[in-house]
Coordinates of C-alpha atoms in Angstrom, one line a residue:
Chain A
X1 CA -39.6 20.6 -20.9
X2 CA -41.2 17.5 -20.8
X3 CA -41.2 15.5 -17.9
X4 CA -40.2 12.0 -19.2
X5 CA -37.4 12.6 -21.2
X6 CA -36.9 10.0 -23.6
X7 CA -32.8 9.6 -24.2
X8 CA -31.0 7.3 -22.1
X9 CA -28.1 9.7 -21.4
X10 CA -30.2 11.7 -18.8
X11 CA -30.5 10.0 -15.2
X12 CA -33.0 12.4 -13.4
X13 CA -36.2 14.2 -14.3
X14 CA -35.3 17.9 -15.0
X15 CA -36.1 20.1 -12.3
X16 CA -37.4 23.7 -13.3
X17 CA -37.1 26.8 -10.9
X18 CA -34.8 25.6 -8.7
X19 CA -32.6 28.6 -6.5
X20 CA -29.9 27.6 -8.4
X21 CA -31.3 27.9 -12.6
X22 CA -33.0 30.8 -10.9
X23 CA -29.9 32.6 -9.0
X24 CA -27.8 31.2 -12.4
X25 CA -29.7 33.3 -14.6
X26 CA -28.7 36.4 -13.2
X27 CA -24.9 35.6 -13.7
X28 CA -25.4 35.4 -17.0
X29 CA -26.5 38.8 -17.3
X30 CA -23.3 39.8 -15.4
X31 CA -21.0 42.9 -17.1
X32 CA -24.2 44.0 -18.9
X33 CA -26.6 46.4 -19.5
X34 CA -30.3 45.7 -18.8
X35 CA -32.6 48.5 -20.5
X36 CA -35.7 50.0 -19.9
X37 CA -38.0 50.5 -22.7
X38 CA -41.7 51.0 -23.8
X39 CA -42.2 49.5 -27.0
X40 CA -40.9 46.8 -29.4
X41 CA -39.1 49.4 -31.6
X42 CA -36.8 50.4 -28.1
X43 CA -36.4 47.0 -27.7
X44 CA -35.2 46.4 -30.7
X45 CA -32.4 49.6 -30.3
X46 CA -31.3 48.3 -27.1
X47 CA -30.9 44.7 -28.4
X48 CA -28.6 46.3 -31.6
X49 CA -26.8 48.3 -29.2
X50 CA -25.3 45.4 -27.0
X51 CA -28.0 45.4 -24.1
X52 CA -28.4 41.7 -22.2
X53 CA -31.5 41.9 -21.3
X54 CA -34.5 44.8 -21.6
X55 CA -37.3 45.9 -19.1
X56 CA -40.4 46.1 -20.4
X57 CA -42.8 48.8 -19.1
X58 CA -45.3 51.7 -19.7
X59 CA -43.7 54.8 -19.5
X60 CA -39.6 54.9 -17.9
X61 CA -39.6 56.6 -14.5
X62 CA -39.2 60.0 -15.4
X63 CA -42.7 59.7 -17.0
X64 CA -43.6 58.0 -14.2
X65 CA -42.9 60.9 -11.9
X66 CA -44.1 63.3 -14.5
X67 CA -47.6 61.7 -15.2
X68 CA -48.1 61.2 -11.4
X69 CA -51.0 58.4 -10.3
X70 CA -50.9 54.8 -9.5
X71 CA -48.3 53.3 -11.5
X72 CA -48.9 49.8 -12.3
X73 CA -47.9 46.6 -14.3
X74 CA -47.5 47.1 -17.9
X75 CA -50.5 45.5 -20.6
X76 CA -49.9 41.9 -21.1
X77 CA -50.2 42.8 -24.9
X78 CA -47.4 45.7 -24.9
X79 CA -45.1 43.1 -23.1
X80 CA -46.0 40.3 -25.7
X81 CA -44.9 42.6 -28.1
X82 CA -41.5 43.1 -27.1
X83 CA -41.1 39.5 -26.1
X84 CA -41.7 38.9 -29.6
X85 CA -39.4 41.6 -31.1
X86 CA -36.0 40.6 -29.2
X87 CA -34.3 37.3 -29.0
X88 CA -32.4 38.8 -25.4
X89 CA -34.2 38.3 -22.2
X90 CA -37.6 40.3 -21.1
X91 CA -38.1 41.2 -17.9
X92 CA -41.0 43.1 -16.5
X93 CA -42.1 44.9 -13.2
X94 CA -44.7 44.1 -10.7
X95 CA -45.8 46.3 -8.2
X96 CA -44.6 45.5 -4.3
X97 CA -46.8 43.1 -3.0
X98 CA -49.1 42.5 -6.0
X99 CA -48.7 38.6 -6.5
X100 CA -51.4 38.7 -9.0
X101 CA -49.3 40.8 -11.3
X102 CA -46.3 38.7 -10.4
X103 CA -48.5 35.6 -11.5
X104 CA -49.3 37.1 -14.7
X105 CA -46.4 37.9 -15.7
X106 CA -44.9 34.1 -15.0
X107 CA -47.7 33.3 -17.6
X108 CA -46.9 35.5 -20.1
X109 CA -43.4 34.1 -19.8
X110 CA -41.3 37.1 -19.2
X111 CA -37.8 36.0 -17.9
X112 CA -37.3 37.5 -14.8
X113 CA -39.7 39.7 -12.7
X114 CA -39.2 43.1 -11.2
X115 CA -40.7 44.1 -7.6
X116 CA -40.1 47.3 -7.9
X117 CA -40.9 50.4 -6.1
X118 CA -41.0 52.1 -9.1
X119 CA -44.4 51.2 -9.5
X120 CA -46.8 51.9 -6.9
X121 CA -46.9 49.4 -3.9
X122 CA -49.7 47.4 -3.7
X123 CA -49.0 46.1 0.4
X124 CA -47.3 48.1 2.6
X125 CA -46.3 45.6 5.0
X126 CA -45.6 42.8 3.3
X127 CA -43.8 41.5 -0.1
X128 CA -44.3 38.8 -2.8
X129 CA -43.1 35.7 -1.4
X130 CA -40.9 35.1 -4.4
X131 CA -39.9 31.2 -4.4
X132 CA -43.5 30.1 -4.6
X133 CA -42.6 31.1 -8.5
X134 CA -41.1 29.6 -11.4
X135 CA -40.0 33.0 -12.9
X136 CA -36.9 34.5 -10.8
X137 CA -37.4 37.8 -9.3
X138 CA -34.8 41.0 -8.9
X139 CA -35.6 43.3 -6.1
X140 CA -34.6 46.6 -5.1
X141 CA -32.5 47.4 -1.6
X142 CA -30.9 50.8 -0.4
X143 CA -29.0 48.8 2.5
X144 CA -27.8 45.2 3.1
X145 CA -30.7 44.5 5.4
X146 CA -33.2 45.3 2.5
X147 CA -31.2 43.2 0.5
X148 CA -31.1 40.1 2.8
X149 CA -34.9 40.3 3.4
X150 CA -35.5 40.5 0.0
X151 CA -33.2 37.3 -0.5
X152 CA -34.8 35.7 2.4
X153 CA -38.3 36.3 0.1
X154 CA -36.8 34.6 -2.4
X155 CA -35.2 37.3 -4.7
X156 CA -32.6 35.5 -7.0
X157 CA -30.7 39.1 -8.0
X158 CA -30.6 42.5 -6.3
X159 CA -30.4 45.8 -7.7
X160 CA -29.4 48.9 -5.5
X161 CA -32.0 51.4 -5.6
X162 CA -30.8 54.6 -7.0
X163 CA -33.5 56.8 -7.4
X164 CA -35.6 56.1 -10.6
X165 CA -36.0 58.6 -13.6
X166 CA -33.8 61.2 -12.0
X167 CA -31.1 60.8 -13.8
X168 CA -29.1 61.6 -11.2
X169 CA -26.4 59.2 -9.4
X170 CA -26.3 60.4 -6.5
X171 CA -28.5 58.1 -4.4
X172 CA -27.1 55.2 -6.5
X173 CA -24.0 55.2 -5.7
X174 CA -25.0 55.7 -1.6
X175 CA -27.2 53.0 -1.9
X176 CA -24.4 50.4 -3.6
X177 CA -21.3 52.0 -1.2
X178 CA -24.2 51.6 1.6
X179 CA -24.8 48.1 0.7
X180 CA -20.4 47.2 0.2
X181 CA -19.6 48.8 3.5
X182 CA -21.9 46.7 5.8
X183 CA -21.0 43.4 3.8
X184 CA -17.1 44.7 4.8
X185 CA -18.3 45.4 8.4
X186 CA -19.8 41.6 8.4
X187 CA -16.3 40.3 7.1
X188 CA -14.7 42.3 10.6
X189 CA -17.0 40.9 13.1
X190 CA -16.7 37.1 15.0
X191 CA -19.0 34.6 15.3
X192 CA -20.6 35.7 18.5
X193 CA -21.2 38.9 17.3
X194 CA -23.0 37.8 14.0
X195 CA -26.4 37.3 16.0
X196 CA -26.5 40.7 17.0
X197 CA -25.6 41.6 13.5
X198 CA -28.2 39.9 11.7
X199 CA -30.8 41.8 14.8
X200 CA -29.9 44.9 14.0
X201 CA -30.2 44.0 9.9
X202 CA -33.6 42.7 11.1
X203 CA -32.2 39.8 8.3
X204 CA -31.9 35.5 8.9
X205 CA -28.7 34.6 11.2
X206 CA -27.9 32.2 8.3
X207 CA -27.9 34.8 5.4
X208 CA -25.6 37.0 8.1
X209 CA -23.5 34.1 8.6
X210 CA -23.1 33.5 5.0
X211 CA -22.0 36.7 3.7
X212 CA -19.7 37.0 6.7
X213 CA -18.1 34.1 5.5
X214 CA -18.2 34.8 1.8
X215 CA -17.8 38.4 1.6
X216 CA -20.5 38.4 -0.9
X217 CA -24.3 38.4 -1.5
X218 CA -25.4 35.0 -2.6
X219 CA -27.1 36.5 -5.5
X220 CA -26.0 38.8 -8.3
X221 CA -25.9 42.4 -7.5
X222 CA -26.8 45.0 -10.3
X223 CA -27.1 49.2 -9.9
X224 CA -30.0 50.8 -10.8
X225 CA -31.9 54.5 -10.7
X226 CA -29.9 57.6 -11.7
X227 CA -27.6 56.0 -14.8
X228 CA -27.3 58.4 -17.3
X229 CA -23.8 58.5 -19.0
X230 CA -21.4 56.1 -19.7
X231 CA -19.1 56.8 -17.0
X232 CA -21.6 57.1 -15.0
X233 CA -22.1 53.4 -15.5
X234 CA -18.4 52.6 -15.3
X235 CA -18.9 54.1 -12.0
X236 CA -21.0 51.5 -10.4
X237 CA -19.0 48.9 -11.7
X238 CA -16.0 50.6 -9.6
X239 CA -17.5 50.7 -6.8
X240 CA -18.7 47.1 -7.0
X241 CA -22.0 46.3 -9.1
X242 CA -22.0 43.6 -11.3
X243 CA -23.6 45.4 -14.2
X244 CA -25.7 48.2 -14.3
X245 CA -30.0 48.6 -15.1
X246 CA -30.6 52.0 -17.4
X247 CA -33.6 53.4 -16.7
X248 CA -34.6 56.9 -18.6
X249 CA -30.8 57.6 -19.0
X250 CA -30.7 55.9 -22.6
X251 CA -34.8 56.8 -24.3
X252 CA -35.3 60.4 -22.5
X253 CA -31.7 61.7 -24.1
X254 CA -31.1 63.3 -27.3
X255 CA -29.1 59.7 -29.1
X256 CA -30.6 57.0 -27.5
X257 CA -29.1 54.0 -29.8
X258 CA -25.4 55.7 -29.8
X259 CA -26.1 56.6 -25.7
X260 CA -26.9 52.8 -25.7
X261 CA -23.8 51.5 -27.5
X262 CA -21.8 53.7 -25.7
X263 CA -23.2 52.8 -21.7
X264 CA -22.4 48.8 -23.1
X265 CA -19.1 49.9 -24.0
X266 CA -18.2 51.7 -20.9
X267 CA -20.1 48.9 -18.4
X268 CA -17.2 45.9 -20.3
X269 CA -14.3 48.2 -20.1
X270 CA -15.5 49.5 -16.7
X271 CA -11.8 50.2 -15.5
X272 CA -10.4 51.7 -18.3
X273 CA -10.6 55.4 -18.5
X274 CA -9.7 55.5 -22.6
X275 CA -12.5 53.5 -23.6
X276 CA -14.7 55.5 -21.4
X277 CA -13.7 58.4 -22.8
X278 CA -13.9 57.3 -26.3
X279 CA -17.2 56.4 -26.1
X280 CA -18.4 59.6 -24.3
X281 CA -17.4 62.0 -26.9
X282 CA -20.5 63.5 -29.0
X283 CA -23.4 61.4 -27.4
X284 CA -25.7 64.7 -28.0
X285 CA -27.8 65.6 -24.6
X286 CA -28.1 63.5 -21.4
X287 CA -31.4 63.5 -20.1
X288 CA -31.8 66.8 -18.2
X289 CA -32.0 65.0 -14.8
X290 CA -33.6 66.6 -11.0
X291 CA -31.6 67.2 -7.4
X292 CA -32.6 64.7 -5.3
X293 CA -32.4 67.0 -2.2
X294 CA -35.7 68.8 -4.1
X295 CA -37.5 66.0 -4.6
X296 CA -40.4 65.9 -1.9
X297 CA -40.6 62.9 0.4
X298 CA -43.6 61.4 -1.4
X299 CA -42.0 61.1 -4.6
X300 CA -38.6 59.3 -3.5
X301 CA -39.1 55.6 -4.9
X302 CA -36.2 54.6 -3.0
X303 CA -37.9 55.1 0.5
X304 CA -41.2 52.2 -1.1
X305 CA -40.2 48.6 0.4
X306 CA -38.8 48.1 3.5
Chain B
X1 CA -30.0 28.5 3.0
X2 CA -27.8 26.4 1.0
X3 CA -25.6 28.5 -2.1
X4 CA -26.5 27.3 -5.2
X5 CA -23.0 26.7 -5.9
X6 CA -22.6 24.6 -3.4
X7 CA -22.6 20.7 -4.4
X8 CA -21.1 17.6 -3.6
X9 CA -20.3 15.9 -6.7
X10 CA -16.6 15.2 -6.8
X11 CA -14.1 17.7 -8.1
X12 CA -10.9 17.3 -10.1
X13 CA -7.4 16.6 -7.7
X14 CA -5.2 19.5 -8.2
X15 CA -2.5 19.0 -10.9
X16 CA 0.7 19.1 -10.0
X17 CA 2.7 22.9 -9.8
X18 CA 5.4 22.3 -12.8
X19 CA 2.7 21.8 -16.0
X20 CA -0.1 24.2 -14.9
X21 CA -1.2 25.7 -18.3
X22 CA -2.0 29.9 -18.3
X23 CA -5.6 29.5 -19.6
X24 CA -8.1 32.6 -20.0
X25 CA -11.5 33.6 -19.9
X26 CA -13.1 35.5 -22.3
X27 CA -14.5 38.4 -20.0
X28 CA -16.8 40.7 -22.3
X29 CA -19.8 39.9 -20.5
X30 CA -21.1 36.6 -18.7
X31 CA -20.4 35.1 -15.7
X32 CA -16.4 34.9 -16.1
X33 CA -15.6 34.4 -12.4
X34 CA -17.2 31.4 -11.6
X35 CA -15.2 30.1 -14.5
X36 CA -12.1 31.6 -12.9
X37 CA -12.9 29.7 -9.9
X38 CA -13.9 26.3 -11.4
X39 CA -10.3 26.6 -13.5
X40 CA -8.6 27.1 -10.3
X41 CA -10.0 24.4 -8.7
X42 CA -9.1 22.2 -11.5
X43 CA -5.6 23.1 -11.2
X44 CA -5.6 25.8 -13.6
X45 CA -5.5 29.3 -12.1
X46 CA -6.4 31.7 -15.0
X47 CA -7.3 35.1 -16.1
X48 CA -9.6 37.1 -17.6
X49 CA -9.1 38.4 -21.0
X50 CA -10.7 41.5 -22.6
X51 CA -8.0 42.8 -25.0
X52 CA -5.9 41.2 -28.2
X53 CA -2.9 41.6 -26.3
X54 CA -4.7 39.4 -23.6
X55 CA -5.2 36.9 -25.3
X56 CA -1.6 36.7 -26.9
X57 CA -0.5 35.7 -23.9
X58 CA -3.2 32.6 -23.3
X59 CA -2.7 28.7 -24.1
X60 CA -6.1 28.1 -23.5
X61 CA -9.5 29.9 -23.6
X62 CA -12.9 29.5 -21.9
X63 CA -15.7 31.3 -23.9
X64 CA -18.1 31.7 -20.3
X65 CA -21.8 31.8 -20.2
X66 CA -23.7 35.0 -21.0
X67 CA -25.7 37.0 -23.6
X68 CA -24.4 35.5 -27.5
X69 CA -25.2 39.1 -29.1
X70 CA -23.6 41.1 -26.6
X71 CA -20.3 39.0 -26.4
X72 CA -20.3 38.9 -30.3
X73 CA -21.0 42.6 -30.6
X74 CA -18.1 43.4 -28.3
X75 CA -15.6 41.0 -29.9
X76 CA -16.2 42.6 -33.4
X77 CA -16.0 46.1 -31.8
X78 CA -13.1 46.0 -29.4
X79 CA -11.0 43.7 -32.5
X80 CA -11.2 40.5 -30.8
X81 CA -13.0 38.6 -33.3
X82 CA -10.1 37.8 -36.0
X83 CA -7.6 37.4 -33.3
X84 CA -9.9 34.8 -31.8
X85 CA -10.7 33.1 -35.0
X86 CA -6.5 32.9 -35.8
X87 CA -6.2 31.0 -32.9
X88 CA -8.6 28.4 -32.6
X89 CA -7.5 27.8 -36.6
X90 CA -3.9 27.9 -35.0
X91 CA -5.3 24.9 -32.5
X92 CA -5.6 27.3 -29.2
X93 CA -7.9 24.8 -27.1
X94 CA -10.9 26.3 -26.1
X95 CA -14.8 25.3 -24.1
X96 CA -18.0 27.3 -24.7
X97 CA -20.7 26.8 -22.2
X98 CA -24.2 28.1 -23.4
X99 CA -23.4 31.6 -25.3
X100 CA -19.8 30.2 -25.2
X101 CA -21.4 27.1 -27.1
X102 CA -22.9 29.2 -29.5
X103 CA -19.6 31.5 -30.0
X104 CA -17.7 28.2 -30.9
X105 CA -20.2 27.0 -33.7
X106 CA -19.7 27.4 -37.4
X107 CA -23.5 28.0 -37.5
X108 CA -26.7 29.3 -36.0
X109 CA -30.4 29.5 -35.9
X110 CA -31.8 31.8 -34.5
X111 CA -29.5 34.6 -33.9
X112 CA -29.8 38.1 -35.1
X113 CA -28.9 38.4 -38.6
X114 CA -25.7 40.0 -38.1
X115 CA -24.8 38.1 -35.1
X116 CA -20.9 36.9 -36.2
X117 CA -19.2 33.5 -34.6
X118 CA -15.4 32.7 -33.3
X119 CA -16.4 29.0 -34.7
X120 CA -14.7 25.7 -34.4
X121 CA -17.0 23.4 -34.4
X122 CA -18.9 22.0 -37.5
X123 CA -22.0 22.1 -36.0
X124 CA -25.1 24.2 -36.2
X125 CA -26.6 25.4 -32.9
X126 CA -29.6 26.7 -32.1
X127 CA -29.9 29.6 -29.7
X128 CA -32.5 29.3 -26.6
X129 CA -33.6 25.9 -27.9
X130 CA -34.8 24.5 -24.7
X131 CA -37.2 27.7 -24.3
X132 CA -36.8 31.1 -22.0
X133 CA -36.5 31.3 -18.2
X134 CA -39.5 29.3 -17.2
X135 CA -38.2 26.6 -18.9
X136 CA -34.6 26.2 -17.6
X137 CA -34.0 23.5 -15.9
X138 CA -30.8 21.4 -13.9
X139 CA -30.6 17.4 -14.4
X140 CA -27.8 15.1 -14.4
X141 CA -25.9 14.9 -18.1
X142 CA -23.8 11.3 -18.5
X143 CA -20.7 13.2 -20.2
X144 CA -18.4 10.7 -22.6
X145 CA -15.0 10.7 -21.4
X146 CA -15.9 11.7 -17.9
X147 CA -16.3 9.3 -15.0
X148 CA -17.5 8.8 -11.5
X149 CA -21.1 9.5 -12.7
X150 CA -23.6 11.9 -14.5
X151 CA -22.0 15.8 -14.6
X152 CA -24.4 18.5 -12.9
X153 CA -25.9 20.3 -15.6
X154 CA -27.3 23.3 -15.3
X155 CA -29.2 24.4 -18.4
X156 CA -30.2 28.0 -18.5
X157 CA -32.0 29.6 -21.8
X158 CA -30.1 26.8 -23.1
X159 CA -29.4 26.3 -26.6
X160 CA -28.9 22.4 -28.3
X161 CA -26.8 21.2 -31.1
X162 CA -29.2 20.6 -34.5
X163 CA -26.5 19.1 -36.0
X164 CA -22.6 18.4 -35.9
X165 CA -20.3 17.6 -39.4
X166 CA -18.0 14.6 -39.2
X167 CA -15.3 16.2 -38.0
X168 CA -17.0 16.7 -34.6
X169 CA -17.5 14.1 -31.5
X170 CA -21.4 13.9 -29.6
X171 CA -20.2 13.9 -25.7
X172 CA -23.3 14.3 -24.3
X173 CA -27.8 14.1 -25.3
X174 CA -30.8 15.1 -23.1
X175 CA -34.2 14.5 -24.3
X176 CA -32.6 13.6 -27.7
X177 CA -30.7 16.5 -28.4
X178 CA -26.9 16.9 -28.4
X179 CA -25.5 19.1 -25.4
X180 CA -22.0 18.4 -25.0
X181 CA -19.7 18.2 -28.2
X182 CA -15.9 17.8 -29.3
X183 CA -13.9 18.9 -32.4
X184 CA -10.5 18.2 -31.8
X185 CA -9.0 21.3 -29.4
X186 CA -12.6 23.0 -29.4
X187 CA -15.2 21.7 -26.5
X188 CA -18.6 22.9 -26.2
X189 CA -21.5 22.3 -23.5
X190 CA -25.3 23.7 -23.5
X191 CA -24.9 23.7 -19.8
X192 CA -22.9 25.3 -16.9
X193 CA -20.7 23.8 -15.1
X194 CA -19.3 26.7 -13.8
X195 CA -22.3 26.9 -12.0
X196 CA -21.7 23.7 -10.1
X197 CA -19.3 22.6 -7.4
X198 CA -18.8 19.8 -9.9
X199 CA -15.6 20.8 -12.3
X200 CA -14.8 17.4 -13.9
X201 CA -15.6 19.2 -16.7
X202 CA -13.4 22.0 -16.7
X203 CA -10.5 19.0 -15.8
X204 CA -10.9 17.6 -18.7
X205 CA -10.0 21.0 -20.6
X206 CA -7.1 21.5 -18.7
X207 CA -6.2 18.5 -19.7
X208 CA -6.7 19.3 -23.4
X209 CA -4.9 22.4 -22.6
X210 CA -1.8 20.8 -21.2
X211 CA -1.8 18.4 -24.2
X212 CA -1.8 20.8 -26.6
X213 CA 1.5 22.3 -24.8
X214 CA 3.3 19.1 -25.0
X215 CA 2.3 18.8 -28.7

């Protein structure tokens, strides 16, 4: 934008980055799907089959956990290229901590960045501080505290955690109903008790305060890691997410663009168990998927970020 | 921290309980209930609408913010897009903001190729115009018709009109490009609104709403 807007019907310089153009973005992308994928041509099946946004990134996490090593941000070149082959928003992942990666991917433009513990973190202690950026960030939480620190930060969306390229649902859905329940406990408690609340969140008094008033984050919440069906999807929805992020579910199963158009589908008519249906008939294999409960303790994403 | 929803720009007065208009919101995708709640606080509690039979039973529609290609994908799939289309020719008011702008245009650049329209507006509109994320930005929009100062806008991967036909009425330009535009029952806005505490706008199209009633 230019700063000295020539028309005489503005009356104020634009302002870029602000909470609320960054917080607003995110309810844009609200009832949708947001995709993961590794090259322009998945891009471009995820924009055909209805997605609102896609994640651009090396390898999905079951790949990821597969390949093993220090997992980092993607090529600048590999993102340029899916930036270039969609017209739907790009977003991108940075690891935990790493600012740098954060700044480059504000200068390559992407549309919203990802601090994600998918990737390996770069700072154990401490996180990007996100409002220092233009770009809005999403972040990851596995509990309302998580969440409010990340907020706090400066994260304009939140994503329950799941557990990445598992395909499994399970820790998904205990994150989100983990997240629900201690926004309803908030709703229960008075005004005196709201200190001690936001102590034992280790999260800001005023972010307490807020949600015990509103009964709601104040920034979009999306469900993430272990997506892999359609009703799967409708599932988060249910139990409260306000659209879902499909990790290896859609590009590691056997029909990614129909599993695509179907997990769209199913996200819009979330409560209605005859579309679901409908669109879960003959999607050919699911990604195989892994127990959480096996998974050792050094490969659980969800437990990066604190 | 302060909501970004929160504002103090003035809000529409309640109207009163006898002409209150049943308007929708197109709910495929987007962010629906902040227009539920800016309708309500103009006067006009409405509801969402997914399905034809929905929208039967509508005298008004908001077309919310969101992702153009997914909302137009879904409406051809789940046979909402001739129903639509049937109405706004029958003179069904409705109000785009941002993808809603773009679903309410009889043209656009830079869409996919097989990205289909409601239209209703002679106008061609150009998707993302103002740039991607970095580049979204809020300012104050002077809106014709609407007083007691400039609206909020809030202008998010926003796209701008190139062009409107005769037929259609410039409301509102920033940085010389047409934002805000009328044709008759059909009202479209680059910007959010929704997103504001401001909802003069939304008055305004339950106003067009209730007129349409009386005929």
């Amino acid at each position: 934008m230019s700063s000295t807007p020539a028309s005489t019907s503005n009356s104020e310089a634009p302002a870029t980055g602000t909470a609320r153009v960054k917080r607003g973005m995110a309810e844009q992308l609200k009832g949708g799907v947001i995709m993961d994928v590794v090259t322009p041509e998945e891009a471009k099946i995820a924009e055909d089959a209805g997605a609102v946004a896609v994640m651009a990134l090396e390898r999905v996490p079951a790949d990821i956990r597969k390949d093993g090593g220090v997992a980092r941000m993607s090529d600048p070149d590999m993102i340029d290229g899916i930036i270039s082959a969609v017209s739907i928003p790009v977003m991108a992942k940075s690891r935990i901590g790493h600012f740098v990666e954060a700044q480059v991917l504000q200068s390559l433009g992407v549309d919203y960045i990802d601090e994600s513990e998918v990737l390996t973190p770069a700072d154990e202690v401490n996180h990007s501080d996100k409002w220092s950026f233009t770009t809005p960030f999403v972040c990851g939480a596995t509990n309302l505290g998580e969440a409010l620190r990340r907020i706090a930060e400066g994260a304009a969306m939140i994503r329950s955690k799941g557990e990445a390229g598992t395909g499994n649902v399970v820790e998904a859905v205990r994150h989100l109903r983990q997240i629900k329940g201690e926004i309803a406990r908030l709703r229960g408690l008075d005004n005196h008790e709201l200190y001690a609340a936001a102590k034992e969140l280790r999260a800001p008094y005023e972010l307490v305060q807020e949600i015990a008033a509103t009964g709601k984050l104040p920034v979009v919440l999306f469900s993430a890691g272990g997506v892999a069906t359609p009703a799967d999807a409708a599932l988060m929805r249910q139990l409260g997410a306000e659209g879902v992020f499909v990790g290896s579910g859609i590009f590691k199963s056997g029909d990614p663009a129909k599993r695509a158009a179907a997990i769209v589908k199913a996200t819009t008519f979330y409560d209605d168990p005859k579309v679901i249906a409908d669109v879960s008939r003959d999607l050919g294999e699911a990604m195989v998927g892994i127990n959480c409960d096996t998974l050792p303790e050094s490969e659980r994403y969800a437990q990066r970020g604190w | 921290m302060s909501s970004p929803t929160s504002a103090s720009a003035p809000s529409a007065a309640p109207a009163p309980a006898d002409d209150v208009p049943v308007i929708g919101v197109l709910a495929l995708q987007g962010d629906v209930r902040e227009h539920l709640a800016a309708l309500a606080a103009a006067g006009a509690p409405a509801r969402s609408v997914r399905r034809p039979e929905e929208l039967a039973e509508v005298a008004g529609l908001v077309i919310p913010g969101g992702e153009s290609t997914t909302m137009s994908k879904l409406a051809v799939i789940f046979g909402l897009l001739e129903p639509l289309r049937e109405r706004v020719r029958a003179g069904m008011p409705v109000y785009g903001t941002c993808a809603g702008m773009i679903m309410v245009a009889d043209k656009i650049l830079d869409g996919r190729d097989d990205q289909e329209t409601v239209g209703g507006i002679d106008m061609i509109v150009r998707r993302n115009a103002f740039g991607r994320q970095n580049e979204s930005f809020e300012a104050g929009i002077d809106v014709k018709g609407i007083d007691g100062g400039p609206v909020e806008g809030v202008f998010i991967r926003a796209p701008w009109v190139e062009s409107v036909g005769a037929a259609a009425e410039v409301l509102a330009t920033f940085d010389g490009h047409t934002v805000a535009v009328r044709q008759d029952h059909v009202l479209a806005t680059s910007f959010h609104p929704e997103l504001t505490g401001d909802h003069r706008v939304h008055a305004l199209f339950v106003e067009m709403v209730r007129q349409s009633l009386r005929g």
